[in-house]
Amino acid sequence: MQIIENTKVKEKLFIEKLDNGLTVMIIPKKNTIKKYAIWGTHYGSVMSEFIVPGETDTTKVPDGVAHFLEHKMFEQPNGTNSLDTLTALGVNANAYTTNDHTAYLFECTDNFDEAFAELADYIQHPYFTDENVEKEKGIIGQEIMMYDDAPEWSVYMNAIKAMYSKNPVRIDIAGTVESISHIDKDILYKCYNTFYNLSNMVLVLCGDFEPEQELDKVKEKLLDVKVNGKIKRIYEEEPEGIATKKIEKQMEVSIPLFMIGYKVKKEEENVVKQHIAIEILLNIIAGKSSKLYKKLYEEGLVQSPLDLDFEFAENYSHVLIGGQSNNPEKVLEYLNKEIEEIEEIKQNGLQNEDFERIKKKIYGNYIREYNEVSDISRMFLADYIKGINSFDYLEDFKQVTKEYAEQSLKEIFNENKQVISIVKPK
Amino acid sequence: MRENIIQIKEGIKLHLIKTNKFKTNLLSVFITTPLNRDAVTKNALIPAILRRGTANMKSQDEISKKLEEMYGAEFDCGIEKTGDNQVIKFYLESLNDEFLPQKEELLKTSINILLEIVLNPLIENNAFKEEYLETEKAHLKQLIQGKIDNRDLYALEKCTEKMYEGKLYSLYKYGYEEDLEEITSSDMYEHYKNIINTAKIDIFISGEYDPNEIEETVKGNENILKIVDRIPNNIVNSEATEEKKEIKEPVKIEEKMDVTQGKLVLGTNIKNMKKDERFIASVYNTILGDSANSKLFQNVREKAHLAYTTRSTYVRPKNDIYIRSGIEIQNYDKALSIIYKQLEDMKNGEFTDDDIKNAKQYITSAINSVEEEQDTEITYYLGQELAGTNCSLEEYKHNIEKVTREQIQDVAKRVQINTIYFLRN
């Protein structure tokens, strides 16, 4: 296996792409009892239109198939459910779907080998019937309703919808009750066969492992399958501008929730560097020690630090600033004023002291990501899907200069690219 | 046993947890005081006002800058209700010295900063800073009003309130809006001094360090030297201190709100708990509804497809089990009858030996994982401390292993539905 070492956080990554196409990543951690395995496919909710390798026509499936598959994978032909089998082994198993990947995971302190065998078995053996597909529609329907009632989910989704007019990131991960009603077993098999080919998947293990030995054990559990060609994912072209400036919704909440978004042009070749710069900028502009936060807090406009985030995948990227406030419009106004002021200071550059201090903070945050096997595994998986090696965040750190951050500031925090979503009390 | 407890003053304990699993050190201070209607709101204001400024760092942004300078040390504080106590919590997490780009004594700095925030507040004219208190009162008011925002927790809270009507445990951990207006900054300071000098205090330090050196750092800290011995007045969360629960017909309550999904909560009590029966109740609860193999998950979700989430939670300090499901409104009767059936089946011993084995394994695995997260490990030992037990992780597992089918069925027979709460549209 190839070994990549990081001396700052004192961890090693063992990585290999197997002949059957599966990428295996192992991050050994001595001193831990817990072991974590996560197996992901580069198939998320936004991938409803694609060309199956070897075919020429485009396939379009209803929204929510990736998530539906996630629910159905546990079911076995003999009537058992792998989630039950794993739970009975004393391991904690789960699965989730995001915009760009679906992941199956478990963590355990005992019975790792048995649990891994089960994981490998159910991921490689789908079993869909008309009956079990129909049954799942009820459960997923409840899940969709649960999200519909969650104000924080609504405020987030509306921010996304305000930014994007075409991109499928606008659609709920689970789809809608209507869209999932069109899902049947043939659609599930078709998507499974396309996206669950080992060449489209990655396995990450973290815990007290001997990587080479563990890799041999993993190989024994893999089916001998043919490597598929490249899947062509089709996304409708998204205009550069925002869809709409503002979306408001009324729900049963005590204080309005808001989310401010900036649609960002991703630096394809340099996204880690861009990400670091954005994190630094967000902290300088709106972090806990910022002038803006102090003002908002003292005027009673917010009562806890703002949530600051940069989200991206292969065909979208945006900055999000969220929180709760009795007057979200005022928060927006103060934010814009603050950015204007920083831009003015920019004539002389960002404040050096702020820049250096926030850099130290961000560095500490990156190191902290390596505390728990679960966080480590999920991070390496999610980054890998995006074409990133997680260690790059520690390595590219030095390259982020004040000048580069200033350049990003100008490009990203642009009012023409800004939206706001608000959930107001009834 | 990895936890080392040192009494640094009467009523004040230092818990040292040595571990080399993490990149960070985690410090916490817990102040435990009995729930009390007159004090509950003021107590909830304590962490809020303390985080605003200290004698040496006079504002929140000064504190934030200091923490950012320390490679983004993370401060957090909050309020918890544990049995009949209110616990005021403070945390500080910072990088272990080994992972700093250059040599610094970050752990010692962190200890001093956290103790400064808790014990050396910014005081003006024998009172907290007026302006800070007023903002924090307004924020607390919003927090109290915000109870409805999380429907699941709201439904649980309402069910608990009804179950414990007129009793301490019905109190809301963040207090009451109507108390806020009258609280002045000098009242608040008096109250704070009283709490700091009478309440039980536990300090935890988890990480990689030299225990002797760190013990000296804490003992020699000037803010620690200032506070006095005290006889803690907290209510020990043991089976013996539990109040008598009367036998009655379950109370049914419905509340309307604009929701698409209904939230059903059944509050149950386990009667006549004896010493060490909590281990049995844990196994019982796991079989009933705490894992994907549980009766509730299998029957409410997998067989009847009524819910995406359904689970039971055992609240150890009060010996209550809460059964919660998010369901379609029209399925209320159906869901309820399936839940009843599971409770009855447990009473009649209708669970398999595999169910018992799986449940034990599930709990054992959770106990094995305790040391894998710093805050979980601290929470575990705090729980032991507040229950007046000193059960090590090994003993805990042993006690779970010992539980028999007869014991589970015996506990099952003592589970009584107290309140059925339904949030609907």
Short mmCIF file of C-alpha atoms in Angstrom, two decimals, chain B:
data_model
loop_
_atom_site.label_atom_id
_atom_site.label_comp_id
_atom_site.label_asym_id
_atom_site.label_seq_id
_atom_site.Cartn_x
_atom_site.Cartn_y
_atom_site.Cartn_z
CA MET B 1 -9.38 2.23 36.79
CA ARG B 2 -8.15 5.28 34.99
CA GLU B 3 -9.91 7.96 37.01
CA ASN B 4 -8.05 9.35 39.97
CA ILE B 5 -10.13 11.43 42.42
CA ILE B 6 -8.49 13.98 44.67
CA GLN B 7 -10.41 15.98 47.21
CA ILE B 8 -8.93 19.47 46.98
CA LYS B 9 -11.28 21.00 49.50
CA GLU B 10 -14.28 19.67 51.28
CA GLY B 11 -17.03 19.48 48.64
CA ILE B 12 -14.60 20.08 45.79
CA LYS B 13 -13.12 17.19 43.88
CA LEU B 14 -10.54 16.99 41.16
CA HIS B 15 -10.96 14.03 38.81
CA LEU B 16 -7.89 13.20 36.75
CA ILE B 17 -8.43 11.01 33.72
CA LYS B 18 -5.17 10.10 32.01
CA THR B 19 -5.53 9.11 28.39
CA ASN B 20 -3.26 9.15 25.34
CA LYS B 21 -5.99 8.57 22.77
CA PHE B 22 -6.58 12.18 21.81
CA LYS B 23 -5.02 15.23 20.22
CA THR B 24 -6.68 17.36 22.85
CA ASN B 25 -7.06 17.86 26.58
CA LEU B 26 -10.57 18.41 27.86
CA LEU B 27 -11.24 20.25 31.12
CA SER B 28 -14.58 20.67 32.77
CA VAL B 29 -16.08 22.17 35.87
CA PHE B 30 -19.48 21.04 37.12
CA ILE B 31 -21.39 22.88 39.81
CA THR B 32 -24.23 20.78 41.21
CA THR B 33 -27.07 22.25 43.22
CA PRO B 34 -30.54 20.94 44.14
CA LEU B 35 -33.39 22.02 41.87
CA ASN B 36 -35.31 24.81 43.47
CA ARG B 37 -38.11 26.89 41.96
CA ASP B 38 -36.68 30.12 43.43
CA ALA B 39 -33.16 29.55 42.15
CA VAL B 40 -33.68 27.72 38.87
CA THR B 41 -33.72 30.81 36.65
CA LYS B 42 -30.82 32.49 38.43
CA ASN B 43 -28.77 29.34 38.14
CA ALA B 44 -29.47 29.23 34.43
CA LEU B 45 -28.10 32.77 34.21
CA ILE B 46 -24.81 31.88 35.93
CA PRO B 47 -22.96 30.37 32.96
CA ALA B 48 -24.46 33.03 30.72
CA ILE B 49 -23.11 35.91 32.74
CA LEU B 50 -19.76 34.28 33.51
CA ARG B 51 -18.88 33.78 29.86
CA ARG B 52 -19.26 37.53 29.28
CA GLY B 53 -16.14 38.64 31.07
CA THR B 54 -13.68 38.04 33.89
CA ALA B 55 -11.69 40.32 36.14
CA ASN B 56 -8.76 40.02 33.74
CA MET B 57 -10.54 39.55 30.42
CA LYS B 58 -13.29 42.08 30.57
CA SER B 59 -15.34 41.18 27.54
CA GLN B 60 -16.46 38.22 25.52
CA ASP B 61 -14.38 39.17 22.52
CA GLU B 62 -11.30 39.48 24.73
CA ILE B 63 -11.95 35.92 25.93
CA SER B 64 -12.56 34.77 22.36
CA LYS B 65 -9.33 36.35 21.15
CA LYS B 66 -7.40 34.70 23.94
CA LEU B 67 -8.90 31.30 23.07
CA GLU B 68 -8.19 31.75 19.36
CA GLU B 69 -4.60 32.60 20.24
CA MET B 70 -4.47 29.24 22.08
CA TYR B 71 -4.89 27.39 18.75
CA GLY B 72 -8.62 27.74 18.90
CA ALA B 73 -9.29 26.39 22.38
CA GLU B 74 -13.04 25.80 22.59
CA PHE B 75 -15.01 27.06 25.56
CA ASP B 76 -18.53 25.89 26.17
CA CYS B 77 -21.00 26.12 29.02
CA GLY B 78 -24.52 25.00 29.76
CA ILE B 79 -27.18 23.76 32.11
CA GLU B 80 -28.34 20.24 32.74
CA LYS B 81 -31.03 18.67 34.89
CA THR B 82 -29.78 15.46 36.45
CA GLY B 83 -32.28 13.85 38.77
CA ASP B 84 -33.41 16.52 41.19
CA ASN B 85 -30.27 18.59 40.63
CA GLN B 86 -29.41 21.41 38.34
CA VAL B 87 -25.86 21.11 37.03
CA ILE B 88 -23.99 24.13 35.70
CA LYS B 89 -21.35 22.97 33.23
CA PHE B 90 -18.21 24.56 31.82
CA TYR B 91 -15.82 23.02 29.30
CA LEU B 92 -12.54 23.99 27.74
CA GLU B 93 -10.89 21.88 25.08
CA SER B 94 -7.41 22.69 23.82
CA LEU B 95 -4.68 20.98 21.83
CA ASN B 96 -2.38 18.65 23.64
CA ASP B 97 1.07 20.21 23.94
CA GLU B 98 2.48 17.45 21.73
CA PHE B 99 0.65 18.77 18.66
CA LEU B 100 1.59 22.41 18.92
CA PRO B 101 3.82 23.81 16.19
CA GLN B 102 6.04 25.24 18.93
CA LYS B 103 6.54 24.44 22.60
CA GLU B 104 4.02 26.02 24.97
CA GLU B 105 2.36 24.97 28.22
CA LEU B 106 -1.12 25.11 26.82
CA LEU B 107 -2.73 22.78 29.36
CA LYS B 108 -1.69 24.92 32.31
CA THR B 109 -2.87 28.05 30.55
CA SER B 110 -6.15 26.31 29.80
CA ILE B 111 -6.68 25.33 33.44
CA ASN B 112 -6.04 28.86 34.58
CA ILE B 113 -8.33 30.36 31.95
CA LEU B 114 -11.23 28.04 32.73
CA LEU B 115 -10.94 28.64 36.48
CA GLU B 116 -10.70 32.36 35.84
CA ILE B 117 -13.97 32.30 33.86
CA VAL B 118 -15.81 30.29 36.54
CA LEU B 119 -14.35 31.78 39.70
CA ASN B 120 -13.13 35.29 38.96
CA PRO B 121 -15.92 37.15 37.16
CA LEU B 122 -15.99 40.77 36.17
CA ILE B 123 -17.54 42.63 39.11
CA GLU B 124 -18.42 46.31 39.28
CA ASN B 125 -19.72 47.91 42.50
CA ASN B 126 -20.32 44.56 44.09
CA ALA B 127 -22.49 43.42 41.22
CA PHE B 128 -22.21 41.82 37.81
CA LYS B 129 -21.92 44.29 34.98
CA GLU B 130 -25.42 45.61 34.48
CA GLU B 131 -25.26 45.76 30.72
CA TYR B 132 -24.06 42.15 30.46
CA LEU B 133 -26.78 40.87 32.74
CA GLU B 134 -29.51 42.61 30.79
CA THR B 135 -28.35 41.09 27.50
CA GLU B 136 -28.10 37.67 29.09
CA LYS B 137 -31.60 37.99 30.56
CA ALA B 138 -32.94 38.79 27.11
CA HIS B 139 -31.07 35.83 25.65
CA LEU B 140 -32.31 33.46 28.31
CA LYS B 141 -35.83 34.65 27.66
CA GLN B 142 -35.43 33.71 24.00
CA LEU B 143 -33.96 30.38 24.97
CA ILE B 144 -36.96 29.63 27.19
CA GLN B 145 -39.36 30.68 24.44
CA GLY B 146 -37.35 28.56 22.02
CA LYS B 147 -38.50 25.39 23.74
CA ILE B 148 -41.06 24.82 20.97
CA ASP B 149 -38.46 24.90 18.20
CA ASN B 150 -37.36 21.32 18.63
CA ARG B 151 -40.59 19.36 18.51
CA ASP B 152 -39.12 16.12 19.81
CA LEU B 153 -37.57 17.70 22.88
CA TYR B 154 -40.63 19.87 23.40
CA ALA B 155 -42.92 16.85 23.48
CA LEU B 156 -40.59 15.06 25.88
CA GLU B 157 -40.36 18.10 28.13
CA LYS B 158 -44.16 18.48 28.25
CA CYS B 159 -44.64 14.83 29.10
CA THR B 160 -42.10 15.10 31.94
CA GLU B 161 -43.74 18.26 33.26
CA LYS B 162 -47.08 16.52 33.46
CA MET B 163 -45.62 13.42 35.09
CA TYR B 164 -43.95 15.42 37.81
CA GLU B 165 -46.56 18.13 38.27
CA GLY B 166 -45.89 19.95 41.53
CA LYS B 167 -42.54 18.21 42.05
CA LEU B 168 -39.00 19.47 41.64
CA TYR B 169 -38.29 17.37 38.60
CA SER B 170 -40.99 19.19 36.63
CA LEU B 171 -38.86 22.35 36.65
CA TYR B 172 -37.48 23.49 33.32
CA LYS B 173 -33.69 23.55 33.39
CA TYR B 174 -33.51 27.02 31.83
CA GLY B 175 -35.99 28.48 34.32
CA TYR B 176 -38.96 30.77 33.77
CA GLU B 177 -39.59 33.92 31.81
CA GLU B 178 -41.58 35.57 34.59
CA ASP B 179 -38.62 35.44 37.01
CA LEU B 180 -36.31 37.39 34.77
CA GLU B 181 -37.53 40.92 35.16
CA GLU B 182 -36.89 41.11 38.89
CA ILE B 183 -33.35 39.76 38.85
CA THR B 184 -30.86 42.59 39.43
CA SER B 185 -27.13 42.47 38.92
CA SER B 186 -26.45 42.70 42.65
CA ASP B 187 -28.97 39.91 43.43
CA MET B 188 -27.29 37.85 40.81
CA TYR B 189 -23.86 38.42 42.30
CA GLU B 190 -25.10 37.50 45.78
CA HIS B 191 -26.67 34.38 44.37
CA TYR B 192 -23.50 33.48 42.46
CA LYS B 193 -21.31 33.87 45.58
CA ASN B 194 -23.69 31.71 47.52
CA ILE B 195 -23.65 28.95 44.90
CA ILE B 196 -19.89 29.05 44.44
CA ASN B 197 -19.33 28.71 48.17
CA THR B 198 -21.96 26.09 48.97
CA ALA B 199 -22.49 23.87 45.94
CA LYS B 200 -20.72 20.67 45.09
CA ILE B 201 -17.95 21.30 42.58
CA ASP B 202 -16.27 18.69 40.40
CA ILE B 203 -13.32 19.48 38.16
CA PHE B 204 -12.34 16.98 35.47
CA ILE B 205 -9.15 16.95 33.43
CA SER B 206 -8.88 14.40 30.64
CA GLY B 207 -5.76 14.05 28.53
CA GLU B 208 -2.09 13.30 28.44
CA TYR B 209 -0.14 15.04 31.24
CA ASP B 210 1.85 14.56 34.42
CA PRO B 211 -0.84 14.11 37.11
CA ASN B 212 1.28 15.44 39.96
CA GLU B 213 2.17 18.57 38.11
CA ILE B 214 -1.45 19.18 37.10
CA GLU B 215 -2.74 18.51 40.61
CA GLU B 216 -0.32 21.17 41.87
CA THR B 217 -1.44 23.59 39.15
CA VAL B 218 -5.06 23.24 40.21
CA LYS B 219 -4.40 23.31 43.96
CA GLY B 220 -2.13 26.30 43.62
CA ASN B 221 -4.47 28.23 41.34
CA GLU B 222 -5.24 31.57 43.01
CA ASN B 223 -8.96 31.31 42.27
CA ILE B 224 -9.13 27.86 43.84
CA LEU B 225 -7.29 29.11 46.91
CA LYS B 226 -9.98 31.77 47.39
CA ILE B 227 -12.98 29.43 47.68
CA VAL B 228 -13.97 27.70 50.89
CA ASP B 229 -14.79 24.21 52.15
CA ARG B 230 -18.47 23.31 51.96
CA ILE B 231 -20.80 20.45 52.77
CA PRO B 232 -22.41 19.66 49.41
CA ASN B 233 -26.20 19.78 49.46
CA ASN B 234 -26.84 18.02 46.16
CA ILE B 235 -29.47 15.28 46.00
CA VAL B 236 -27.76 11.95 45.46
CA ASN B 237 -29.27 10.20 42.45
CA SER B 238 -29.54 6.77 44.01
CA GLU B 239 -32.44 4.34 44.04
CA ALA B 240 -32.95 5.08 47.72
CA THR B 241 -33.57 8.79 47.25
CA GLU B 242 -36.31 8.23 44.76
CA GLU B 243 -39.78 9.45 45.64
CA LYS B 244 -42.73 7.07 45.96
CA LYS B 245 -44.65 6.81 42.76
CA GLU B 246 -48.37 6.46 43.10
CA ILE B 247 -50.31 3.97 41.07
CA LYS B 248 -52.87 5.59 38.86
CA GLU B 249 -54.55 5.43 35.50
CA PRO B 250 -52.39 6.92 32.75
CA VAL B 251 -53.15 10.56 31.99
CA LYS B 252 -53.70 11.34 28.31
CA ILE B 253 -52.87 14.79 26.98
CA GLU B 254 -53.06 16.21 23.49
CA GLU B 255 -51.64 19.49 22.36
CA LYS B 256 -52.16 21.15 18.99
CA MET B 257 -49.48 22.84 16.98
CA ASP B 258 -48.91 23.37 13.29
CA VAL B 259 -46.96 20.17 12.63
CA THR B 260 -47.17 17.66 9.80
CA GLN B 261 -45.90 14.80 11.92
CA GLY B 262 -47.35 13.90 15.31
CA LYS B 263 -45.03 13.35 18.27
CA LEU B 264 -46.11 10.66 20.67
CA VAL B 265 -44.44 10.32 24.07
CA LEU B 266 -45.31 7.72 26.69
CA GLY B 267 -43.83 8.46 30.08
CA THR B 268 -43.48 5.41 32.27
CA ASN B 269 -42.22 4.88 35.81
CA ILE B 270 -40.51 1.83 37.20
CA LYS B 271 -41.78 1.31 40.70
CA ASN B 272 -39.96 0.08 43.82
CA MET B 273 -36.45 0.06 42.46
CA LYS B 274 -33.89 -1.58 44.70
CA LYS B 275 -30.14 -1.14 44.80
CA ASP B 276 -28.36 -2.19 41.59
CA GLU B 277 -31.63 -2.78 39.75
CA ARG B 278 -30.68 -0.03 37.34
CA PHE B 279 -28.55 -2.50 35.45
CA ILE B 280 -31.62 -4.66 34.97
CA ALA B 281 -33.68 -1.68 33.88
CA SER B 282 -31.00 -0.85 31.29
CA VAL B 283 -31.22 -4.30 29.76
CA TYR B 284 -35.01 -4.14 29.86
CA ASN B 285 -35.00 -0.78 28.10
CA THR B 286 -32.59 -1.95 25.42
CA ILE B 287 -34.79 -4.92 24.56
CA LEU B 288 -37.87 -2.74 24.58
CA GLY B 289 -36.70 0.14 22.45
CA ASP B 290 -33.10 1.25 22.53
CA SER B 291 -31.62 -0.46 19.50
CA ALA B 292 -32.45 -1.52 15.97
CA ASN B 293 -33.19 -5.01 17.30
CA SER B 294 -35.60 -3.70 19.87
CA LYS B 295 -39.26 -4.58 20.00
CA LEU B 296 -40.35 -1.04 19.28
CA PHE B 297 -38.08 -0.58 16.28
CA GLN B 298 -39.06 -3.95 14.87
CA ASN B 299 -42.78 -3.64 15.41
CA VAL B 300 -43.54 0.05 15.11
CA ARG B 301 -41.11 0.78 12.30
CA GLU B 302 -40.16 -2.37 10.46
CA LYS B 303 -43.43 -4.34 10.62
CA ALA B 304 -46.15 -1.67 10.83
CA HIS B 305 -44.15 1.08 9.01
CA LEU B 306 -45.69 3.67 11.29
CA ALA B 307 -42.61 5.65 12.15
CA TYR B 308 -39.13 6.54 10.99
CA THR B 309 -37.97 7.20 14.54
CA THR B 310 -39.15 5.20 17.50
CA ARG B 311 -37.14 4.59 20.61
CA SER B 312 -37.26 4.29 24.35
CA THR B 313 -34.91 6.09 26.69
CA TYR B 314 -34.16 5.11 30.26
CA VAL B 315 -33.66 8.11 32.52
CA ARG B 316 -31.53 6.50 35.16
CA PRO B 317 -31.64 9.09 37.96
CA LYS B 318 -35.46 9.02 38.02
CA ASN B 319 -36.01 5.42 36.91
CA ASP B 320 -38.34 6.49 34.15
CA ILE B 321 -38.58 5.19 30.62
CA TYR B 322 -39.83 7.47 27.86
CA ILE B 323 -41.11 5.91 24.66
CA ARG B 324 -41.08 8.30 21.72
CA SER B 325 -42.33 8.02 18.14
CA GLY B 326 -42.87 10.44 15.29
CA ILE B 327 -46.03 9.23 13.56
CA GLU B 328 -48.78 10.29 11.21
CA ILE B 329 -51.58 11.90 13.19
CA GLN B 330 -54.24 9.41 12.13
CA ASN B 331 -52.08 6.49 13.28
CA TYR B 332 -52.24 7.48 16.94
CA ASP B 333 -54.46 4.60 18.08
CA LYS B 334 -52.64 2.07 15.98
CA ALA B 335 -49.22 3.14 17.26
CA LEU B 336 -50.41 3.23 20.83
CA SER B 337 -51.83 -0.26 20.68
CA ILE B 338 -48.59 -1.64 19.19
CA ILE B 339 -46.58 0.06 21.94
CA TYR B 340 -48.94 -1.33 24.62
CA LYS B 341 -48.50 -4.76 23.15
CA GLN B 342 -44.70 -4.51 23.44
CA LEU B 343 -44.95 -3.49 27.09
CA GLU B 344 -47.33 -6.40 27.75
CA ASP B 345 -45.08 -8.84 25.92
CA MET B 346 -42.17 -7.78 28.09
CA LYS B 347 -44.28 -8.43 31.21
CA ASN B 348 -45.24 -11.85 29.96
CA GLY B 349 -41.66 -12.76 29.30
CA GLU B 350 -42.19 -12.79 25.54
CA PHE B 351 -38.64 -12.01 24.57
CA THR B 352 -36.00 -14.45 23.46
CA ASP B 353 -32.67 -15.40 24.97
CA ASP B 354 -31.14 -13.84 21.88
CA ASP B 355 -32.89 -10.56 22.73
CA ILE B 356 -31.21 -10.65 26.13
CA LYS B 357 -27.85 -11.56 24.69
CA ASN B 358 -28.07 -8.83 22.04
CA ALA B 359 -29.13 -6.22 24.56
CA LYS B 360 -26.25 -7.07 26.86
CA GLN B 361 -23.83 -6.91 23.98
CA TYR B 362 -25.26 -3.57 22.91
CA ILE B 363 -24.76 -2.08 26.38
CA THR B 364 -21.34 -3.65 26.84
CA SER B 365 -20.23 -2.23 23.54
CA ALA B 366 -21.44 1.22 24.58
CA ILE B 367 -19.50 0.89 27.84
CA ASN B 368 -16.40 -0.22 25.94
CA SER B 369 -16.71 2.93 23.86
CA VAL B 370 -16.90 5.28 26.84
CA GLU B 371 -13.13 5.82 26.90
CA GLU B 372 -13.09 6.62 23.19
CA GLU B 373 -14.60 10.07 23.60
CA GLN B 374 -13.36 12.52 26.18
CA ASP B 375 -16.70 14.13 26.96
CA THR B 376 -18.44 10.74 27.16
CA GLU B 377 -15.87 9.50 29.63
CA ILE B 378 -16.22 12.62 31.77
CA THR B 379 -20.02 12.35 31.65
CA TYR B 380 -19.82 8.72 32.75
CA TYR B 381 -17.70 9.53 35.80
CA LEU B 382 -19.78 12.57 36.67
CA GLY B 383 -22.86 10.32 36.58
CA GLN B 384 -21.16 7.94 39.01
CA GLU B 385 -20.13 10.83 41.23
CA LEU B 386 -23.67 12.24 41.38
CA ALA B 387 -25.22 8.85 42.02
CA GLY B 388 -22.80 8.30 44.90
CA THR B 389 -21.49 5.16 43.26
CA ASN B 390 -18.02 4.51 42.01
CA CYS B 391 -18.71 1.82 39.53
CA SER B 392 -15.78 1.27 37.19
CA LEU B 393 -16.38 0.39 33.57
CA GLU B 394 -15.38 -3.21 34.32
CA GLU B 395 -17.82 -3.49 37.21
CA TYR B 396 -20.51 -1.95 35.10
CA LYS B 397 -20.08 -4.57 32.40
CA HIS B 398 -20.00 -7.31 35.01
CA ASN B 399 -23.30 -6.08 36.48
CA ILE B 400 -24.91 -6.06 33.05
CA GLU B 401 -23.65 -9.57 32.34
CA LYS B 402 -25.26 -10.87 35.58
CA VAL B 403 -28.78 -9.77 34.65
CA THR B 404 -31.21 -12.70 34.28
CA ARG B 405 -34.43 -13.24 32.36
CA GLU B 406 -36.42 -13.47 35.61
CA GLN B 407 -35.05 -10.14 36.77
CA ILE B 408 -35.96 -8.46 33.48
CA GLN B 409 -39.49 -9.81 33.64
CA ASP B 410 -39.74 -8.71 37.23
CA VAL B 411 -38.76 -5.15 36.29
CA ALA B 412 -41.15 -5.30 33.32
CA LYS B 413 -44.04 -5.96 35.71
CA ARG B 414 -43.18 -2.81 37.62
CA VAL B 415 -43.18 -0.54 34.56
CA GLN B 416 -46.26 1.61 34.69
CA ILE B 417 -47.50 4.09 32.11
CA ASN B 418 -47.94 7.42 33.81
CA THR B 419 -48.61 9.91 31.03
CA ILE B 420 -49.36 9.74 27.32
CA TYR B 421 -48.61 12.95 25.51
CA PHE B 422 -49.42 13.66 21.87
CA LEU B 423 -48.38 16.69 19.87
CA ARG B 424 -50.61 16.93 16.80
CA ASN B 425 -52.19 19.29 14.33
#
